PDB file of C-alpha atoms and ligand atoms in Angstrom:
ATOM      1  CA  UNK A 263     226.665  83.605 324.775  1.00  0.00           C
ATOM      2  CA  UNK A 264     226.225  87.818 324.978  1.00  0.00           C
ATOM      3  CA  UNK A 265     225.172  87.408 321.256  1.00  0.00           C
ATOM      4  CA  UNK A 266     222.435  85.099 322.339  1.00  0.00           C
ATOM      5  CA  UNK A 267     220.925  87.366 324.987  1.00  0.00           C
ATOM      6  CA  UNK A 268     221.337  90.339 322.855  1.00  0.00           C
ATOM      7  CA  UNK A 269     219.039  88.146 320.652  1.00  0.00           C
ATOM      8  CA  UNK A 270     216.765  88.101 322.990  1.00  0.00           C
ATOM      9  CA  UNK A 271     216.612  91.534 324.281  1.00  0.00           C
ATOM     10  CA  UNK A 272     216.110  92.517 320.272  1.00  0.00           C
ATOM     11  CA  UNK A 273     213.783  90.127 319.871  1.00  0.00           C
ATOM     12  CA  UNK A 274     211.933  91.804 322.771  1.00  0.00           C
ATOM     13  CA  UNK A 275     212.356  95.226 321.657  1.00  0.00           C
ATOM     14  CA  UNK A 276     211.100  94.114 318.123  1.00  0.00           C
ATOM     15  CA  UNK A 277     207.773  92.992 319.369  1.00  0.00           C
ATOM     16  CA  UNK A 278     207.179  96.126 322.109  1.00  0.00           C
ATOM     17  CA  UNK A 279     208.256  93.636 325.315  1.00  0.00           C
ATOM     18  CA  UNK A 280     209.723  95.491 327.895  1.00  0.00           C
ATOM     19  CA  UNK A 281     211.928  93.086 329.837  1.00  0.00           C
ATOM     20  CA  UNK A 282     215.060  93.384 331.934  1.00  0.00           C
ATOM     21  CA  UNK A 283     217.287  90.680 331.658  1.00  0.00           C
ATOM     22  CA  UNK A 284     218.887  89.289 334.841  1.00  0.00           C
ATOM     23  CA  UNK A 285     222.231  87.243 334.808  1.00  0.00           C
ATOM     24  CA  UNK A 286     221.751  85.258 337.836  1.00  0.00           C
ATOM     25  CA  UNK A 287     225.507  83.788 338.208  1.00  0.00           C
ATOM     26  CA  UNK A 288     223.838  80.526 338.726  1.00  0.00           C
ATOM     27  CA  UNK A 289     222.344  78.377 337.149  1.00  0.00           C
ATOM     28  CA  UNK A 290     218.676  78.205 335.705  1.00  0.00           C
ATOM     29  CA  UNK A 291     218.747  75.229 333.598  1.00  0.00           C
ATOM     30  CA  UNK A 292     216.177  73.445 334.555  1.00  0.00           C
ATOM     31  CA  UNK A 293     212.285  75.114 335.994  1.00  0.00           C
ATOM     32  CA  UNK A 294     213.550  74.318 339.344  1.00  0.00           C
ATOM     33  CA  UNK A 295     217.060  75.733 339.593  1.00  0.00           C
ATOM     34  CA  UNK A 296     214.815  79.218 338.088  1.00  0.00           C
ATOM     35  CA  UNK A 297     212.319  78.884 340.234  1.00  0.00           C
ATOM     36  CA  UNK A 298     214.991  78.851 343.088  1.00  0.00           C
ATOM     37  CA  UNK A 299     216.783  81.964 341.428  1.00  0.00           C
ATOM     38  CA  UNK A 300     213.906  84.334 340.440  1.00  0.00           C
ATOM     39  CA  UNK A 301     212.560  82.875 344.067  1.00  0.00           C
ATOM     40  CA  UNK A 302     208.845  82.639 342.438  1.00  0.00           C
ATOM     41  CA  UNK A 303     206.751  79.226 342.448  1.00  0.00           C
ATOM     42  CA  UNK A 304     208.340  76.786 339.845  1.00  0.00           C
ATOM     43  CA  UNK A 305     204.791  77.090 338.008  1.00  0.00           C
ATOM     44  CA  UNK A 306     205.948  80.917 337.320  1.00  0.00           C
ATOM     45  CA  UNK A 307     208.807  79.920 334.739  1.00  0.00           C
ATOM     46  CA  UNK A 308     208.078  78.950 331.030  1.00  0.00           C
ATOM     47  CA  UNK A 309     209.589  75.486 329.831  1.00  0.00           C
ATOM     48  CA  UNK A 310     210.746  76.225 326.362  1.00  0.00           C
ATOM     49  CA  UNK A 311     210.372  72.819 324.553  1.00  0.00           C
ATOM     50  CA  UNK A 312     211.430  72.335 321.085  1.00  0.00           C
ATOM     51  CA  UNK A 313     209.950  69.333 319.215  1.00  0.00           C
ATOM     52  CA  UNK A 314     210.246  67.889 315.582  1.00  0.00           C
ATOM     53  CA  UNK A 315     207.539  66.819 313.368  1.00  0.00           C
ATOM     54  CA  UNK A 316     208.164  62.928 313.028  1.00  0.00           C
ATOM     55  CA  UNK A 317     207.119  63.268 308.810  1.00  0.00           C
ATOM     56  CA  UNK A 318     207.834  66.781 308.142  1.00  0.00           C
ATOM     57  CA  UNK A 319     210.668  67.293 310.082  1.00  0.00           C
ATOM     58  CA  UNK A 320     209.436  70.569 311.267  1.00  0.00           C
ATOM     59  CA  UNK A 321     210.686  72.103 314.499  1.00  0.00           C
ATOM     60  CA  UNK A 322     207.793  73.490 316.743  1.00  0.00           C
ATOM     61  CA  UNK A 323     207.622  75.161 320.068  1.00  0.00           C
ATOM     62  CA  UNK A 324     205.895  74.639 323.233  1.00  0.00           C
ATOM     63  CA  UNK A 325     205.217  76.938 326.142  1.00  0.00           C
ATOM     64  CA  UNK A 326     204.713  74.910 329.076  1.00  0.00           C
ATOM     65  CA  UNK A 327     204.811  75.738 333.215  1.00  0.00           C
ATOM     66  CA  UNK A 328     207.160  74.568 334.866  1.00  0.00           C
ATOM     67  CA  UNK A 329     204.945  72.591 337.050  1.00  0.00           C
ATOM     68  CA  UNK A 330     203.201  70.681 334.391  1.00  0.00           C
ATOM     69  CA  UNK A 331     204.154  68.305 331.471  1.00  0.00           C
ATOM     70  CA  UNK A 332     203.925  68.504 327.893  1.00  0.00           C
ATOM     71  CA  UNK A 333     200.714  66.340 326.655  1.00  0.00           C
ATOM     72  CA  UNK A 334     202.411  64.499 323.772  1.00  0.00           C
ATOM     73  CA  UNK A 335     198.832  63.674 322.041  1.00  0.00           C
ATOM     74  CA  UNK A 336     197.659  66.992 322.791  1.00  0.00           C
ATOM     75  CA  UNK A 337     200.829  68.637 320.768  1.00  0.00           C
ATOM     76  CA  UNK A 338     200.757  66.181 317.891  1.00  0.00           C
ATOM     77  CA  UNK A 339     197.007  66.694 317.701  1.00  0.00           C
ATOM     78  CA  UNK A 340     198.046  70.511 316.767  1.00  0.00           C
ATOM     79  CA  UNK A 341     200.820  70.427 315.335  1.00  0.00           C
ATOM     80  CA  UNK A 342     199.220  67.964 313.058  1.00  0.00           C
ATOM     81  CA  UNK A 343     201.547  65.110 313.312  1.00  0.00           C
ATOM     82  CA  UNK A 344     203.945  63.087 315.280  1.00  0.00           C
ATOM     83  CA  UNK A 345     206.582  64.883 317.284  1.00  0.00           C
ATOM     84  CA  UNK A 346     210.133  63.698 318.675  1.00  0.00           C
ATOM     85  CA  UNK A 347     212.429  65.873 320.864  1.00  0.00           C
ATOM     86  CA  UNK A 348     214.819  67.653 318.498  1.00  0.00           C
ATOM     87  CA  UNK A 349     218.165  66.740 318.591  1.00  0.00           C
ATOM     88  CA  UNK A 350     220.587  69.024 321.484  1.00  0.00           C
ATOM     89  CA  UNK A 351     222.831  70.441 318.262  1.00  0.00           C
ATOM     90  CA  UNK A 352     219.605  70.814 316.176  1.00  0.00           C
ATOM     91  CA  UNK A 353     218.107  72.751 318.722  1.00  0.00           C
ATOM     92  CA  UNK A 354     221.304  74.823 318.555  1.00  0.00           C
ATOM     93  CA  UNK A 355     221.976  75.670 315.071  1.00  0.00           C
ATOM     94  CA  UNK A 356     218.080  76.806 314.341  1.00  0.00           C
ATOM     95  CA  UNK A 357     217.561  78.452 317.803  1.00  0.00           C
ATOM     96  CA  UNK A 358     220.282  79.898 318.486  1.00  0.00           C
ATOM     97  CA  UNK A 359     220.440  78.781 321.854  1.00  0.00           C
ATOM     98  CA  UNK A 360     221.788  75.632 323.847  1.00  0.00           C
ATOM     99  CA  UNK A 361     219.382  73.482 326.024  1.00  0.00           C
ATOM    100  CA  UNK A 362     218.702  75.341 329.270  1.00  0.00           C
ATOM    101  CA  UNK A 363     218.761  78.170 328.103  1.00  0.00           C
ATOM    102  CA  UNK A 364     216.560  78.474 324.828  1.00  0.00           C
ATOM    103  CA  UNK A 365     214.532  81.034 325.056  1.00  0.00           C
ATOM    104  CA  UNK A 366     210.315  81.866 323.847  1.00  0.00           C
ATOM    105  CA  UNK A 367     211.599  84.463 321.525  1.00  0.00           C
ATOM    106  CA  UNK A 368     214.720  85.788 319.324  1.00  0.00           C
ATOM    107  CA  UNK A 369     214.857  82.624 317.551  1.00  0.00           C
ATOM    108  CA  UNK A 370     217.331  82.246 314.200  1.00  0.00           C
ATOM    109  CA  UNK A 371     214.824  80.765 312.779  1.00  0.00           C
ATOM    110  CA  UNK A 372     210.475  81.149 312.596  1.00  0.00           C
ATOM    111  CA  UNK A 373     209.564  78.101 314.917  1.00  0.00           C
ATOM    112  CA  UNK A 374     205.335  77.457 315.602  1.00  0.00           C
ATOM    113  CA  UNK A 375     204.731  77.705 319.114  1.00  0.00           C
ATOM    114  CA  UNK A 376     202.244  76.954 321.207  1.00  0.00           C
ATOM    115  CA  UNK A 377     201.527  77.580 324.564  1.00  0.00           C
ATOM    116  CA  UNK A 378     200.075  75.883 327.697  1.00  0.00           C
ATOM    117  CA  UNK A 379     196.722  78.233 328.487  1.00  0.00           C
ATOM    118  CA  UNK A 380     197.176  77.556 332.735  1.00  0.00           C
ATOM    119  CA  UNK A 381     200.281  80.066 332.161  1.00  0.00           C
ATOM    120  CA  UNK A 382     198.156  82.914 331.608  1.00  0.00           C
ATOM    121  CA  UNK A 383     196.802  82.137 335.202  1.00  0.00           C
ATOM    122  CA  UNK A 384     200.106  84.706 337.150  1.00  0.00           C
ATOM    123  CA  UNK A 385     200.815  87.935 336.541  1.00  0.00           C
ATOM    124  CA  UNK A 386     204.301  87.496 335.898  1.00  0.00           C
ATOM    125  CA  UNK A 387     206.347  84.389 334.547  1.00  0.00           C
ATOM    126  CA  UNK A 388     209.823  84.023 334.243  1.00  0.00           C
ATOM    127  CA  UNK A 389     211.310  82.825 330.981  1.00  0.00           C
ATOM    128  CA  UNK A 390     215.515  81.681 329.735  1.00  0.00           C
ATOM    129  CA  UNK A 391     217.134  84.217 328.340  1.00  0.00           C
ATOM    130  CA  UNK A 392     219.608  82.328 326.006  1.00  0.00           C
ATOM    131  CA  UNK A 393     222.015  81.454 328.589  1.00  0.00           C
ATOM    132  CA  UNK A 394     221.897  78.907 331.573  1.00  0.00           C
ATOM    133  CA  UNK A 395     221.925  81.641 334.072  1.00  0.00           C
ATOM    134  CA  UNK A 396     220.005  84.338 332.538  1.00  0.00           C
ATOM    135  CA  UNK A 397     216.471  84.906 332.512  1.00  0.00           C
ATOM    136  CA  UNK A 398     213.680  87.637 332.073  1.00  0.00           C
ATOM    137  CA  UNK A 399     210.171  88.124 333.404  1.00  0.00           C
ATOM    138  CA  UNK A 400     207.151  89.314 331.678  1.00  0.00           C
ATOM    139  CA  UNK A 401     203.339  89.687 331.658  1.00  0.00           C
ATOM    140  CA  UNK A 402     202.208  86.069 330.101  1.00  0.00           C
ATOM    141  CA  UNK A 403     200.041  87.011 327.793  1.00  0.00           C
ATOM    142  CA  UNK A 404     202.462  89.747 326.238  1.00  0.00           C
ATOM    143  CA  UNK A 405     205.165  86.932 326.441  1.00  0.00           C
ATOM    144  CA  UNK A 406     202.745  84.694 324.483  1.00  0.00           C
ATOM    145  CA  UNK A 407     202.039  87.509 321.768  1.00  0.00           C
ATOM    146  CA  UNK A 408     206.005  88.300 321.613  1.00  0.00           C
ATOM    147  CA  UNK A 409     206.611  84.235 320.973  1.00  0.00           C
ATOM    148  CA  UNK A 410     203.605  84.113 318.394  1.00  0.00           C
ATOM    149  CA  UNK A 411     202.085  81.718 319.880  1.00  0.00           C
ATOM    150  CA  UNK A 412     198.760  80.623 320.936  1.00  0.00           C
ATOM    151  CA  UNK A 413     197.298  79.729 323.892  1.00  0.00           C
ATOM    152  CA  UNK A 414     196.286  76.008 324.365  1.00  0.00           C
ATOM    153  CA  UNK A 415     195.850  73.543 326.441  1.00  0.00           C
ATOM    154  CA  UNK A 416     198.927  71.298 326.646  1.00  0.00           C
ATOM    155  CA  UNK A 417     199.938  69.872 329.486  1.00  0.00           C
ATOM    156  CA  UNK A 418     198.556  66.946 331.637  1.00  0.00           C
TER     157      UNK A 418
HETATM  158  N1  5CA B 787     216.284  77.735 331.780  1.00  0.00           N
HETATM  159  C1  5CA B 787     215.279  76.779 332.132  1.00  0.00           C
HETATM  160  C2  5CA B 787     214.052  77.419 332.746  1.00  0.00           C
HETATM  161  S1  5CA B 787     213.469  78.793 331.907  1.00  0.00           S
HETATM  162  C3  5CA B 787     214.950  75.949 330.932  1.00  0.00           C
HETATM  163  O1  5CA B 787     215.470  76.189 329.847  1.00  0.00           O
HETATM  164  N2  5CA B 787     214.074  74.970 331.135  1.00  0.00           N
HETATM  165  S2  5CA B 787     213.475  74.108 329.925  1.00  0.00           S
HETATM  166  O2  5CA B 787     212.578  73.163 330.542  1.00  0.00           O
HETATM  167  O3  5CA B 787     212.925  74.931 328.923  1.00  0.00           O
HETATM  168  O4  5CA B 787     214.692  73.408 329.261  1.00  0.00           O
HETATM  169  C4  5CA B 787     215.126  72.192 329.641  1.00  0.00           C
HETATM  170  C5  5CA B 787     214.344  71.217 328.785  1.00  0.00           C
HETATM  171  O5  5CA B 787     215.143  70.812 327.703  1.00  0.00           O
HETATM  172  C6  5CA B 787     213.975  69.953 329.519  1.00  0.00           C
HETATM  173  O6  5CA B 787     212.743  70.089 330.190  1.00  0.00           O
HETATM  174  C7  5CA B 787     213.850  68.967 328.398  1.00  0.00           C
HETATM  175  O7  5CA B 787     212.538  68.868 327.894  1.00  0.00           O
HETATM  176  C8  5CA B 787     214.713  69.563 327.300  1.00  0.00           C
HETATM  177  N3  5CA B 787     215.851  68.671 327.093  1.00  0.00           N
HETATM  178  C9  5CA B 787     216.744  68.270 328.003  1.00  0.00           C
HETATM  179  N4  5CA B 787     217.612  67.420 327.444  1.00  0.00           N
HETATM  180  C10 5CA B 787     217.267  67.292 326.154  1.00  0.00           C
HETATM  181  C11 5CA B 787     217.781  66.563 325.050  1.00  0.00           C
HETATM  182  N5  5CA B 787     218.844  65.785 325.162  1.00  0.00           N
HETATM  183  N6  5CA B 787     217.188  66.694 323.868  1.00  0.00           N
HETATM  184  C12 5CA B 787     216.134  67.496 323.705  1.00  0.00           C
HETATM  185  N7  5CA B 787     215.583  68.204 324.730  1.00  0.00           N
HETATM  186  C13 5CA B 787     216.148  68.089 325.934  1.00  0.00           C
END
């Protein structure tokens, strides 16, 4: 699990992020248990969904507020096809991190991401840091840059 935040925290440093990782000691697996940790509106912490083109097979990435819901049409319309949840172990083995705690960046693999535009509306957002109790908070639109992704709109 340490090797999964350090991931992070590289990842971080590699694209000029400055974030401080907290270990909360409980958990912040879902937006709510985060919001309830980092005691900031659940609309402050960044869903990191991973998805799987239905033809291609392709993992992509979706930034999404905790208070909203992935659009299903709207991410199929740009990732260009179908999309299915990715399998739990999937989602392992090419992140790098278990569900609850995958994080926007320090991937082991490139992933396409994408994220939901009404996040740029805080001044800070809270994000997983590769564990279910650990999390980090940054500037969104840094935290967009740092995840190479773009900002859409996604959610309904
Ligand atoms: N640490 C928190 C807040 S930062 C967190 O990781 N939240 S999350 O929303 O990004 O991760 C939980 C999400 O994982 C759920 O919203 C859900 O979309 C997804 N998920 C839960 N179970 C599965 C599953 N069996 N297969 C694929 N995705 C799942």
């Amino acid at each position: 699990m340490a090797g999964s935040i350090d991931r992070v925290s590289q990842a971080a440093r590699d694209a000029g992020l400055a974030i401080e990782i907290r270990r909360m000691g409980e958990s912040t697996r879902t937006a709510q248990d985060a919001a309830n940790q980092c005691g900031c509106a659940v609309g402050q912490i960044v869903k990191s969904l991973i998805f799987e083109g239905e033809t291609s097979g392709r993992l992509v990435l979706f930034l999404v507020a905790g208070d909203r819901q992935l659009d299903l049409g709207k991410a199929a319309a740009l990732a260009g096809e179908k999309l299915k949840r990715a399998d739990p172990r999937r989602i392992r083995d090419e992140t790098g991190f278990a569900i609850g705690g995958v994080s926007p960046i320090g991937h082991k693999v490139a992933i396409p991401a994408y994220a939901d535009r009404t996040l740029l509306a805080h001044d800070l957002v809270w994000a997983a840091a590769g564990a279910h109790d650990a999390v980090f908070s940054a500037q969104p639109g840094a935290l967009i840059a740092a995840a190479g992704a773009t900002a859409q709109d996604l959610a309904s």
